[in-house]
Short mmCIF file of C-alpha atoms in Angstrom, two decimals:
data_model
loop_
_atom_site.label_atom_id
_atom_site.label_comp_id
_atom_site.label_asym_id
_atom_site.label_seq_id
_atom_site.Cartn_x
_atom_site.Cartn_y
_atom_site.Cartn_z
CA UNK F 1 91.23 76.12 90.31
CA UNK F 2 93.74 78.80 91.58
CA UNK F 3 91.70 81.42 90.89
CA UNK F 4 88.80 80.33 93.12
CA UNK F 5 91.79 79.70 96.09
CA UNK F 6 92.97 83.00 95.60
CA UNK F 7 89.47 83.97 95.52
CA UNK F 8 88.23 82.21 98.48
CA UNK F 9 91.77 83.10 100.28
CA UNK F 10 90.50 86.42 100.91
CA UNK F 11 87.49 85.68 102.14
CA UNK F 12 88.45 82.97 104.68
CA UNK F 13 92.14 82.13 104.73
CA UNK F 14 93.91 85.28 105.11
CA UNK F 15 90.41 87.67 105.72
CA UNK F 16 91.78 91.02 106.29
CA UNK F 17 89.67 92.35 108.89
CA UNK F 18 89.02 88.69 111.29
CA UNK F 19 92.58 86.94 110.36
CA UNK F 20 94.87 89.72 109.14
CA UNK F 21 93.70 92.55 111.64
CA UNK F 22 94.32 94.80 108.79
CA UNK F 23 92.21 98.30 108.45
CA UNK F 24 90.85 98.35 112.06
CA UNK F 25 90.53 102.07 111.63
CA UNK F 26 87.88 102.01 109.20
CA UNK F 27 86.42 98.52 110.62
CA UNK F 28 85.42 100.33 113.76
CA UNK F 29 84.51 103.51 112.86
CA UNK F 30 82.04 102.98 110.13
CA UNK F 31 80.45 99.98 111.26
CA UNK F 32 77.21 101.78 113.56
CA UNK F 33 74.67 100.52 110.52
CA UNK F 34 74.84 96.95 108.93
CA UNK F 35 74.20 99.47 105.35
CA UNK F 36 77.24 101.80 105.84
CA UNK F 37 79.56 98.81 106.46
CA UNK F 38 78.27 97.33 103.60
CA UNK F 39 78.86 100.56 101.81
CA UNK F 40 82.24 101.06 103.39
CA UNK F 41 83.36 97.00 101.96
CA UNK F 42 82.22 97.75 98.28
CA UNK F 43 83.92 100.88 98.19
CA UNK F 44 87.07 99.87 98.99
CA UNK F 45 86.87 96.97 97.21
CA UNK F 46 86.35 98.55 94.39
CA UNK F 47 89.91 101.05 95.12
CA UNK F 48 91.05 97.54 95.74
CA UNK F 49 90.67 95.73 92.59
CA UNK F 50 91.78 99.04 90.81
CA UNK F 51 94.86 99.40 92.39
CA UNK F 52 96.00 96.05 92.55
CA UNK F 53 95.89 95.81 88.92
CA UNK F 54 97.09 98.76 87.95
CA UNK F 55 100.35 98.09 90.33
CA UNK F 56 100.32 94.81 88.95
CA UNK F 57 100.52 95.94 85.49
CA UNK F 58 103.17 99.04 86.33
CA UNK F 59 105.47 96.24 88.53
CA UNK F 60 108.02 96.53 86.66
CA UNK F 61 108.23 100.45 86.24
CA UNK F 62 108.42 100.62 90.07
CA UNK F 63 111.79 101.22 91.18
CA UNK F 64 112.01 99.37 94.58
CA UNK F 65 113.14 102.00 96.64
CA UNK F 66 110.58 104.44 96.01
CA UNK F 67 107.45 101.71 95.63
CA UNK F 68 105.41 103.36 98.55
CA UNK F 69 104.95 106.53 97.63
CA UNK F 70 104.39 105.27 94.07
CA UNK F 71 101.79 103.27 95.68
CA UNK F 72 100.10 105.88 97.70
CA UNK F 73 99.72 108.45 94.46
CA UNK F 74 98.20 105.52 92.74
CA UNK F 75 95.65 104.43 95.41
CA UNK F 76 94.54 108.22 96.02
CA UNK F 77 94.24 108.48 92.52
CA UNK F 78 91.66 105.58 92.47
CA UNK F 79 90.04 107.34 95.86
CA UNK F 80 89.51 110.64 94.26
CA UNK F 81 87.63 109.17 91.05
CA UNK F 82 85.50 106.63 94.01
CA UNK F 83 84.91 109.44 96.15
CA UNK F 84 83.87 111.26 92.78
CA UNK F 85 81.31 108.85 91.46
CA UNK F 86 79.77 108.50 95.00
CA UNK F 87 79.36 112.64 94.95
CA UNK F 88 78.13 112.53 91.06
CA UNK F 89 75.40 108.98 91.42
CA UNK F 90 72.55 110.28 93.39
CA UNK F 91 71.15 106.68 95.27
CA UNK F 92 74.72 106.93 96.28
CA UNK F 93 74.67 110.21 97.91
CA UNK F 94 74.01 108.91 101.04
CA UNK F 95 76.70 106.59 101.44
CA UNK F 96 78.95 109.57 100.77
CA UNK F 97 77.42 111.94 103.65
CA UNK F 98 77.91 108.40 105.93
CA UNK F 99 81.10 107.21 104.78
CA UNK F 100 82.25 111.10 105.69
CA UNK F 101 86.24 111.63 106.56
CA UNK F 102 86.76 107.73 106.02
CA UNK F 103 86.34 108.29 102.24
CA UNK F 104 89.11 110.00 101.77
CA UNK F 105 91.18 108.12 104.14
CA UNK F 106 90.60 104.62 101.93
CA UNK F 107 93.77 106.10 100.23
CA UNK F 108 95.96 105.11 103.69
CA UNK F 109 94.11 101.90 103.57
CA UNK F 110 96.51 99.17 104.92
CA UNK F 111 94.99 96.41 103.34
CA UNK F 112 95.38 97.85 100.05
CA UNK F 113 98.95 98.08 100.52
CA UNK F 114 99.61 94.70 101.69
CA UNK F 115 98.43 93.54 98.60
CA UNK F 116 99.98 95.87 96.62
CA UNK F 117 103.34 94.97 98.03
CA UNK F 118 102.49 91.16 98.98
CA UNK F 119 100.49 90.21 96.42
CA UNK F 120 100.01 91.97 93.72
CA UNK F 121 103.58 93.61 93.10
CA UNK F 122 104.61 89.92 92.44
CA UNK F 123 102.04 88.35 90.24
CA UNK F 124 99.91 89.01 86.45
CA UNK F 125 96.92 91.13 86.32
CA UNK F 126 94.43 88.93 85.60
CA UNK F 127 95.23 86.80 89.07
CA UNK F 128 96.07 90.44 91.40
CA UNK F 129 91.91 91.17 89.90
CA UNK F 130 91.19 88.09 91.37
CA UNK F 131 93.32 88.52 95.06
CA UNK F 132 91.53 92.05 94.77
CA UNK F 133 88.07 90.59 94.75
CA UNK F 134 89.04 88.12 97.36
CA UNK F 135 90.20 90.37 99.75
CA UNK F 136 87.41 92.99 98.82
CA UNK F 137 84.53 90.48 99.90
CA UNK F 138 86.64 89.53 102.92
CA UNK F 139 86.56 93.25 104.31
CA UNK F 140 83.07 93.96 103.10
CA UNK F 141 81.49 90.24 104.87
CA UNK F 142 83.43 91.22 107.90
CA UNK F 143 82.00 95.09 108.11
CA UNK F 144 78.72 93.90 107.43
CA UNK F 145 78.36 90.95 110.12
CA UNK F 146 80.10 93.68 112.75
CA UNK F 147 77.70 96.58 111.84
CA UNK F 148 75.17 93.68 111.59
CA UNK F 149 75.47 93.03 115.06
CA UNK F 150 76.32 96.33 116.49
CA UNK F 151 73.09 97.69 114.79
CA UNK F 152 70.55 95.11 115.59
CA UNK F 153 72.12 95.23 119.88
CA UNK F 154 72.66 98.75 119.55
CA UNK F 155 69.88 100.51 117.68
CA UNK F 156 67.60 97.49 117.74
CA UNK F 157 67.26 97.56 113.92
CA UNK F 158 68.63 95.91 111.10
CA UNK F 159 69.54 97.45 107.55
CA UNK F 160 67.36 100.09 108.91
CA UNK F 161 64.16 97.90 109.93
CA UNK F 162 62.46 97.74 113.46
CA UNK F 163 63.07 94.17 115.16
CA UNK F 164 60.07 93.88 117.48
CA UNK F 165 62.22 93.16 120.59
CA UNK F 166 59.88 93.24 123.22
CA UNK F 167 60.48 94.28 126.67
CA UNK F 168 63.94 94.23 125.77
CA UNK F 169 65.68 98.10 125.03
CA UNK F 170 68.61 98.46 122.75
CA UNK F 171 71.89 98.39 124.17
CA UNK F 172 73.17 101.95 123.20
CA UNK F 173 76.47 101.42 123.63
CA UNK F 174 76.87 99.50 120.89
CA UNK F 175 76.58 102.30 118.75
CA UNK F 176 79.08 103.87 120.81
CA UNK F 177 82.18 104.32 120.17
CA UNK F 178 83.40 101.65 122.84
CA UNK F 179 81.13 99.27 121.68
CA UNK F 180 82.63 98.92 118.45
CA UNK F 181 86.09 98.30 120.11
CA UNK F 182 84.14 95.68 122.19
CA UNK F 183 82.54 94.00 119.46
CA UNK F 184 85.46 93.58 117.20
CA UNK F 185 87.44 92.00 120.26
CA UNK F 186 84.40 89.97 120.63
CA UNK F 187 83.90 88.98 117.38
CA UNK F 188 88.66 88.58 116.78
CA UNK F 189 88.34 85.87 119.97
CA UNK F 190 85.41 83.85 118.24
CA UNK F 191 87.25 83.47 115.14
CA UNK F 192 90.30 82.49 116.70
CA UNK F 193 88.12 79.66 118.67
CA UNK F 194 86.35 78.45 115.61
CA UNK F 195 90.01 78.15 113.84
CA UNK F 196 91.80 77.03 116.80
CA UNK F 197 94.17 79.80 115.67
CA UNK F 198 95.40 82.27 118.46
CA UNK F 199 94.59 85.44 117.39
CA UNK F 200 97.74 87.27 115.66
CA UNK F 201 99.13 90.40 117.51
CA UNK F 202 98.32 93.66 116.23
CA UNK F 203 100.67 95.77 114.49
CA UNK F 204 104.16 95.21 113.00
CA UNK F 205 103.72 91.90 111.15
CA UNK F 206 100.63 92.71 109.47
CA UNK F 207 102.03 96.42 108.78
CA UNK F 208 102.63 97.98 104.84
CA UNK F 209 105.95 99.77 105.97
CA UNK F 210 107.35 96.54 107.65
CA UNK F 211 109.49 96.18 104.76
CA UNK F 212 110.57 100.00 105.03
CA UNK F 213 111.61 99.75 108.73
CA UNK F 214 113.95 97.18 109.05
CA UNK F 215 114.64 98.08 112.25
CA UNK F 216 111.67 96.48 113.50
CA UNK F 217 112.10 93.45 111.67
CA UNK F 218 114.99 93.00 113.58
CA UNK F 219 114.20 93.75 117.12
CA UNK F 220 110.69 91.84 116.88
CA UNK F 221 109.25 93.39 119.57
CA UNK F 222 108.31 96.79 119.37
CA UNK U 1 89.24 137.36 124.03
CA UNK U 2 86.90 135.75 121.18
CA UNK U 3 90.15 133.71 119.66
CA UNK U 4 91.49 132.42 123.88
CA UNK U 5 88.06 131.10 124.45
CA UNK U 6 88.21 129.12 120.83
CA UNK U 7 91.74 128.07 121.14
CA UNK U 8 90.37 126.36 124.62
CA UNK U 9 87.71 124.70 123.28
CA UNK U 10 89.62 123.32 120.58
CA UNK U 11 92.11 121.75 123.24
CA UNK U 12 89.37 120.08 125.60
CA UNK U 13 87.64 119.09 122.34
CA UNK U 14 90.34 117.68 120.73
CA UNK U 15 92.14 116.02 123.81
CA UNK U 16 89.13 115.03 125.92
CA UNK U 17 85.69 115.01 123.96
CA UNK U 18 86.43 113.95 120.53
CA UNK U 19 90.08 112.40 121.13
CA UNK U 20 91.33 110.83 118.02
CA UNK U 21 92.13 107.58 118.64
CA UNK U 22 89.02 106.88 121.15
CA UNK U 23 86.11 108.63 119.62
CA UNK U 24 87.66 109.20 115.94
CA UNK U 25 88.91 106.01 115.41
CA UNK U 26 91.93 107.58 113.70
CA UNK U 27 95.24 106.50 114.35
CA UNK U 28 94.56 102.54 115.92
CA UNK U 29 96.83 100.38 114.34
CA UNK U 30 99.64 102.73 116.30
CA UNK U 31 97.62 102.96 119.16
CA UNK U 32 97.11 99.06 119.41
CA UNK U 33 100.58 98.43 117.81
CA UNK U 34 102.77 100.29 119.58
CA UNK U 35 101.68 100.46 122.96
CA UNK U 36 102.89 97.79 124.54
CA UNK U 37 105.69 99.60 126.52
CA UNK U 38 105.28 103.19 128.14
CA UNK U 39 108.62 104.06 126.75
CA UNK U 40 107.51 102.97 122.53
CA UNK U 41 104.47 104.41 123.37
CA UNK U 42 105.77 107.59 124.38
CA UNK U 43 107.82 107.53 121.60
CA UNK U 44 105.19 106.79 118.90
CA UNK U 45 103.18 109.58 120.42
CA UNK U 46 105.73 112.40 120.19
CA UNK U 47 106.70 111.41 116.77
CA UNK U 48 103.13 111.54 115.74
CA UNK U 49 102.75 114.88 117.36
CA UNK U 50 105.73 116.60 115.43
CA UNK U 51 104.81 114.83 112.08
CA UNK U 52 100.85 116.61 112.87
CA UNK U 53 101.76 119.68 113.51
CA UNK U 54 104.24 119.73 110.44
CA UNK U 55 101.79 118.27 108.27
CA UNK U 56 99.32 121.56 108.84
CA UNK U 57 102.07 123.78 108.44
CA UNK U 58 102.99 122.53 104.84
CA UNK U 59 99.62 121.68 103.58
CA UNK U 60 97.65 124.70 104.83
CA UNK U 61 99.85 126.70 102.18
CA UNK U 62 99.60 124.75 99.55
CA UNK U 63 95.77 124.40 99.68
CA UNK U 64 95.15 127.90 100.17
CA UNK U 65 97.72 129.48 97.33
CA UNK U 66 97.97 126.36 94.95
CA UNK U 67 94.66 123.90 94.92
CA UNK U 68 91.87 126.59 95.57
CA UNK U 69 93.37 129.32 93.49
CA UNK U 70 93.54 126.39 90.29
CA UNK U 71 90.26 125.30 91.26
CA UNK U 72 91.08 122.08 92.59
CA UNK U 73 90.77 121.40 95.86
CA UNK U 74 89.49 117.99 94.97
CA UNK U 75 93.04 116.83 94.71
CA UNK U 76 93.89 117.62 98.51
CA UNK U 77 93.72 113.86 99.20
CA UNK U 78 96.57 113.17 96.56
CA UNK U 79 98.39 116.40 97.45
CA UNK U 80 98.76 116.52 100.97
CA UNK U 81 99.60 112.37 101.14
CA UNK U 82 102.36 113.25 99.22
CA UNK U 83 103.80 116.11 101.37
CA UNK U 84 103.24 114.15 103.80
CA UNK U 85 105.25 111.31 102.69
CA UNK U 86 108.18 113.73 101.34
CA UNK U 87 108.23 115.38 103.94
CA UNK U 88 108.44 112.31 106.28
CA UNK U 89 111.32 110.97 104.16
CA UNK U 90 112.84 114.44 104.40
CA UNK U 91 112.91 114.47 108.79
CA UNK U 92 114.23 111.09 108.77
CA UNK U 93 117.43 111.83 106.46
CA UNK U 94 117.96 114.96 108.49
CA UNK U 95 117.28 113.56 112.02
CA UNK U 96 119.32 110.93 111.12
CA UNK U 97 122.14 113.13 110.44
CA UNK U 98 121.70 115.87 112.33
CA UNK U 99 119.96 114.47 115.34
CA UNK U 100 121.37 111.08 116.05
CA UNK U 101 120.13 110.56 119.38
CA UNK U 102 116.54 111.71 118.73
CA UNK U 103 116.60 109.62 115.64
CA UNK U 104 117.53 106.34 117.57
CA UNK U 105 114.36 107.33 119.60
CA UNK U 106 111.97 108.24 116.97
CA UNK U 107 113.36 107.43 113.92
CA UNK U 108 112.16 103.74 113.50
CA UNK U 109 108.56 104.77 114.03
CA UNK U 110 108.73 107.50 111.03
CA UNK U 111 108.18 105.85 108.38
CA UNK U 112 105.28 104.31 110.26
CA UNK U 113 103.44 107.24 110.26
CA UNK U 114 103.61 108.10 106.51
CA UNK U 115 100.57 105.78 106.20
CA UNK U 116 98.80 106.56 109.38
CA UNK U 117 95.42 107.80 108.62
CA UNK U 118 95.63 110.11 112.16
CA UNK U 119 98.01 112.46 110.33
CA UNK U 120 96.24 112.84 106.77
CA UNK U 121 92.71 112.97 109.06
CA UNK U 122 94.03 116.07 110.74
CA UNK U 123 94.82 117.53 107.93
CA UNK U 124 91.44 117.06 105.85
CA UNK U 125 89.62 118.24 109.28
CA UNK U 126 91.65 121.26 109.18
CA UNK U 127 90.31 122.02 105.75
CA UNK U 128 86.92 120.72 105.95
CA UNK U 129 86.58 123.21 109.21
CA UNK U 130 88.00 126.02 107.08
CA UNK U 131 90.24 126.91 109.97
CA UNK U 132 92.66 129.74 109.47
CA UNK U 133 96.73 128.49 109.35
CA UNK U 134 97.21 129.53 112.96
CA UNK U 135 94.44 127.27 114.69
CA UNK U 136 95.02 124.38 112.10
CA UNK U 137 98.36 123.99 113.08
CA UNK U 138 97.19 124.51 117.06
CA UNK U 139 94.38 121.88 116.26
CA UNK U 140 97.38 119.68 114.69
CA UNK U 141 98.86 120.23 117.96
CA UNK U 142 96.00 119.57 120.61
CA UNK U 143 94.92 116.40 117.91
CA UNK U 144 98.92 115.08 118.75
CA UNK U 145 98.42 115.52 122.28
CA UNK U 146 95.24 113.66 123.04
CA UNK U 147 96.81 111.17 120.80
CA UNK U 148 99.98 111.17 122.92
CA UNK U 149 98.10 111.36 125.98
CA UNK U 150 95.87 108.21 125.21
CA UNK U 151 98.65 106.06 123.97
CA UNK U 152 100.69 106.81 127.92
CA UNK U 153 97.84 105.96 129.59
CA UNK U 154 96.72 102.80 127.25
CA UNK U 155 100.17 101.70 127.30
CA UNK U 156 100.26 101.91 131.47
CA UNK U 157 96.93 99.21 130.94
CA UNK U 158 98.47 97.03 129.34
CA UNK U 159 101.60 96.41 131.13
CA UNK U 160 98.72 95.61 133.70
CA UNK U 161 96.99 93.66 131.42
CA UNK U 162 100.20 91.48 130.18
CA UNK U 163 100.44 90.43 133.76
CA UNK U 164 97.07 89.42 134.80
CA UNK U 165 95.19 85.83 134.47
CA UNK U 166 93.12 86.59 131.38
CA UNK U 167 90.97 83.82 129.74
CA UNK U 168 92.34 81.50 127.82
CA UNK U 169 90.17 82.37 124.30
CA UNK U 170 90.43 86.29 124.74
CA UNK U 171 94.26 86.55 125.50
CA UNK U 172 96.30 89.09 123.59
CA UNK U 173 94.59 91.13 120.77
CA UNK U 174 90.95 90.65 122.24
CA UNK U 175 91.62 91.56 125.11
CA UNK U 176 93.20 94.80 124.01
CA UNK U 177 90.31 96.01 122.51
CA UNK U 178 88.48 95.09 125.74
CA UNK U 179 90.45 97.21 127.45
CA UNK U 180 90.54 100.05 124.56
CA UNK U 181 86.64 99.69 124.99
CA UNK U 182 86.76 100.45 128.72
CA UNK U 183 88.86 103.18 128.35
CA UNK U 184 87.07 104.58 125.86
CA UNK U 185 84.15 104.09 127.66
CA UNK U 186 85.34 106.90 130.99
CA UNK U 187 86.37 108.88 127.59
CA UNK U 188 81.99 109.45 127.53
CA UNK U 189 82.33 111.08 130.66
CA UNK U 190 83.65 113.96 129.31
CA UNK U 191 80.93 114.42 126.45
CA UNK U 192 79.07 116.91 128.66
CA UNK U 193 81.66 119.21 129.00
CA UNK U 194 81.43 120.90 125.00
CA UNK U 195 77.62 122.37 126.44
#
């Protein structure tokens, strides 16, 4: 039973991308193409899962004051052998050529930290697999409805097929950079009407290093 | 001659055409984070500037003479994270001692920036253009400025925004990344000017 509510937490309780506003660097840059935001989701979800259990399982090895950088050499770790297997598989060639600079930059991934130090510096394996998958699917069903919709108003296509539109011509901007800010403020104020949640502010709160600046925990606003 | 007329283009291109934070997407959770006051956001953007342009002149080295030389350039993503991070930890001990009014300044926002994907993006660009140690560390530079530069003028929006009657649904975050989208938007204009 806890293991589908951590499991389903991801997804819809604490999403990372709609709820959390976690990883909006990655969220808006790779998102042009329903495929490569799909690609971009089980890639890191994959780093993820990985790194959450192996921090889980090295928690207590960790000395506290030093857990971020012992963080960061284990998630690159995990990145390099990813970024690896997408070079080495060859249907996944593509996704590496797409997925470009953002690859390598999964490794600064904030969601991955916030689990690491939320979640899964404080609980078993087994479970931190679980929160890992969780969260994964969250990010990767939020990338793929935003580069859903950016690609079907923006290139008039979806997962690279022609939608017979009509009279109607794609909205370029869409595929624009500005259009993906657009759309994920769009797509942020929806969610917070269908949950009757304000949207959270951006930045400290949801932030890996929160716990590292204490300064800002103090003042509250930044 | 050659090297003035590359230097430019690497400072319109950096600051105007391909900014970081606008058409890069590098570096938002700072940019949306921090910029709520001109002052933070001024702040943010310095520190981010010095932290760049220290980051190319410590990894450029050790890519060149350590990881290619070995045959492993693969690793750059682990290596230059952590000289990043150390080197982070390093300025904050020493502006803290050294430098105590700079450090009340800056100093909270280090620590920040160990994660920030702007500052190991530069540095991966720097190698993936194979640029030579003196223009990585000026593209550092010109990357810091368009990021500092974008975070004054975002932050001068949004003391705007804060104050105007916004609807009721798109108040605080979504509107902020209405407004990023607008200003990213006049950021187009400048697309022509790489010919």
């Amino acid at each position: 039973m806890s293991c589908l509510k951590t499991f389903l937490n991801g997804i819809i309780k604490e999403n990372p991308v709609l709820v959390m506003l976690l990883g909006t660097c990655p969220t808006l840059a790779v998102t042009t193409t329903a495929a490569n935001g799909l690609g971009m989701g089980i890639t890191t979800m994959f780093a993820l899962v990985f790194s959450n259990v192996a921090i889980s399982l090295l928690k207590g090895l960790i000395p506290r004051q030093v857990r971020l950088p012992c963080y960061i050499v284990i998630v690159a770790g995990f990145v390099t052998f990813l970024s690896f297997m997408l070079q080495i598989i060859p249907w996944l060639y593509w996704l590496y050529e797409s997925l470009g600079l953002f690859l390598p930059l999964i490794a600064v991934n904030c969601i991955i930290f916030e689990r690491a130090e939320a979640f899964a510096s404080k609980n078993n394996p087994f479970i931190s697999l679980i929160d890992g998958l969780g969260m994964g699917a969250g990010f990767t069903l939020a990338l793929f409805v935003m580069g859903s919709a950016r690609e079907i108003l923006g290139s008039g296509s979806w997962m690279g097929l022609k939608i017979p539109m009509g009279e109607i011509s794609p909205m370029m901007i869409f595929g624009l950079p500005a259009g993906g800010f657009f759309m994920y403020g769009i797509i942020i104020a929806f969610v917070g009407k269908i949950t009757k949640k304000p949207p959270r502010a951006i930045g400290c709160e949801g932030c890996p290093s929160r716990g590292v600046c204490k300064d800002f925990a103090k003042g509250g606003d930044n | 001659m050659e090297i003035a007329q590359k230097l430019l283009f690497i400072l319109v291109a950096e600051v105007f055409i391909e900014n970081f934070v606008l058409t890069k997407f590098l570096g938002i959770c700072p940019f949306l984070g921090v910029s709520k006051k001109i002052s933070s956001s001024l702040s943010m953007g310095l520190a981010v500037m010095a932290v760049m342009v220290c980051a190319a002149i410590f990894t450029y080295p050790v890519y060149t003479f350590v990881l290619v030389p070995l045959n492993i350039a693969y690793m750059n993503t682990i290596m230059f994270i952590l000289i990043i991070a150390l080197f982070v930890q390093i300025m904050e001990m020493a502006l803290k001692k050294y430098f105590s009014p700079l450090y009340k300044a800056l100093g909270v926002y280090l620590p920040l920036i160990t994660t920030n994907c702007a500052i190991l993006g530069v540095t991966l660009l720097n190698v993936n253009n194979e640029y030579g140690f003196l223009l990585s560390v000026f593209n550092s530079f010109c990357a810091g400025l368009g990021f500092l530069m974008v975070m004054l003028i975002f932050s001068g929006i949004r003391e705007r925004v804060e104050r105007s009657d916004v609807p009721e649904s798109l108040k605080g975050t979504p509107i902020t990344l209405i407004a990023a989208a607008i200003v990213s938007l006049s950021f187009i204009g400048f697309g022509g000017m790489a010919g």
